[in-house]
GROMACS .gro file of C-alpha atoms in nm:
model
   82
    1UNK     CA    1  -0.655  -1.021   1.379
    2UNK     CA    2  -0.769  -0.718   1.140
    3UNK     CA    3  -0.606  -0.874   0.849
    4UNK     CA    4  -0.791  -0.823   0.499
    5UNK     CA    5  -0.600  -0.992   0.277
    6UNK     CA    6  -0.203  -1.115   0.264
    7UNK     CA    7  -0.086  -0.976  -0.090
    8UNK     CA    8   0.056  -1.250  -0.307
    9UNK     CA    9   0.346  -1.181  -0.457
   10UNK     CA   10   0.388  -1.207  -0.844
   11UNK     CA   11   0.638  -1.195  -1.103
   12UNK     CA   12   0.772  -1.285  -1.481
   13UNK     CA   13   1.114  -1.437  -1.531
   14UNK     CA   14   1.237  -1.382  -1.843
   15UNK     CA   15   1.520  -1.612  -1.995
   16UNK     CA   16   1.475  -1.904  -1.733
   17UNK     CA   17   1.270  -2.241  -1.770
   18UNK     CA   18   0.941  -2.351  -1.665
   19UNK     CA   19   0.985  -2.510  -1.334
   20UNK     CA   20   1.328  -2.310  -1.233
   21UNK     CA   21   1.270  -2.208  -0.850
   22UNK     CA   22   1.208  -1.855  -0.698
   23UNK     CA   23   1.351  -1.816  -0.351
   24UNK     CA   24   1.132  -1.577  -0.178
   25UNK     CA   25   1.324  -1.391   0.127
   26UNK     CA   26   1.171  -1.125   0.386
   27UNK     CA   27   1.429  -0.879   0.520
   28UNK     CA   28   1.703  -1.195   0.437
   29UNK     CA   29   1.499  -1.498   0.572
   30UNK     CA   30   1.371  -1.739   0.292
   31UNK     CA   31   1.040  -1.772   0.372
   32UNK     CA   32   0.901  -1.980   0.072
   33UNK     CA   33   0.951  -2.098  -0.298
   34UNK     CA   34   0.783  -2.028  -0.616
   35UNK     CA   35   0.826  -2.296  -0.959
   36UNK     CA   36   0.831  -2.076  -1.253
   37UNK     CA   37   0.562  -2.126  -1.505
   38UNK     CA   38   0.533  -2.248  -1.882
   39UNK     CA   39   0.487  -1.867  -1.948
   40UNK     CA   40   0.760  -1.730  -1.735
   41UNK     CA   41   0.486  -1.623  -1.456
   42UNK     CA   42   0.539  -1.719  -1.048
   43UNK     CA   43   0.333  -1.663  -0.741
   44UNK     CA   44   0.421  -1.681  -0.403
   45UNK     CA   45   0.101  -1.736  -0.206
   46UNK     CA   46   0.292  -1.543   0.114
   47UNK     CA   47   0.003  -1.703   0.320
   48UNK     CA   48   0.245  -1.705   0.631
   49UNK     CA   49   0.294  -1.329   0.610
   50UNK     CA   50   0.259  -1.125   0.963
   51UNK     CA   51   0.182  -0.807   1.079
   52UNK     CA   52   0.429  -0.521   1.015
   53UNK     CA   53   0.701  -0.396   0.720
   54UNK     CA   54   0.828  -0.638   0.502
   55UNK     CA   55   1.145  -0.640   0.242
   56UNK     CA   56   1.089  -0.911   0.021
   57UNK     CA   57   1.354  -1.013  -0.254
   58UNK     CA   58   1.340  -1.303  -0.486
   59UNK     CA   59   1.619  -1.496  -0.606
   60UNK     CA   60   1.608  -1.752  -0.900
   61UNK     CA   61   1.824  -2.120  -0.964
   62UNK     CA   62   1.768  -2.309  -1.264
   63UNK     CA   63   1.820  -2.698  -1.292
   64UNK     CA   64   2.203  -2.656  -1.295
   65UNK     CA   65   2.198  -2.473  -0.996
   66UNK     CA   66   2.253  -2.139  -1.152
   67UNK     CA   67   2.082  -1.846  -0.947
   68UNK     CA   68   2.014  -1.476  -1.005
   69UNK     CA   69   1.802  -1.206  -0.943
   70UNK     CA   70   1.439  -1.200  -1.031
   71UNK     CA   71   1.202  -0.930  -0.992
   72UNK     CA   72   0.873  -0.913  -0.863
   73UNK     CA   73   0.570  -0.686  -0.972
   74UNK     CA   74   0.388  -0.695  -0.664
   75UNK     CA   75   0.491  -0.480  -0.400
   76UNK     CA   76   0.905  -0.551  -0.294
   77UNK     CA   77   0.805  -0.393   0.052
   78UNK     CA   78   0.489  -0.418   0.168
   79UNK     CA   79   0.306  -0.384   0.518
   80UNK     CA   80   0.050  -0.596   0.660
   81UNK     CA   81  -0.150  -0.510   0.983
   82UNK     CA   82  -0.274  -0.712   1.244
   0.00000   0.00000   0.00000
């Protein structure tokens, strides 16, 4: 399918708690979730990425069910071809 490699997407949350979730969305649609680490760090494999431009924003909820923004330092749009 001419695909090299699906980037992963990666990220440090600062002022959350290991194991808070990361909501990852594509152009709106959640398409995965990422448990923060003892060091703050995530990774979203994005192994069900497809071909063409992608907006991905990530969105974090603590235990309490508290949720913000998070940011990502891998690409926030990115295109993959097929």
């Amino acid at each position: 399918d001419g695909i090299s490699a699906i980037p992963a997407l990666t990220g440090v949350a600062t002022g959350n708690q290991p194991g808070d979730t990361i909501t990852i969305r594509d152009n709106g649609v959640v398409v995965g979730t990422a448990a923060i680490g003892a060091n703050g760090a995530w990774t979203f494999a994005n192994a069900g990425a497809t071909g063409g431009g992608h907006g991905y924003t990530a969105a974090v909820t603590d235990a309490a069910g508290n949720s913000g923004t998070a940011t990502a330092t891998s690409p926030a749009s990115t295109s993959v071809n097929n």
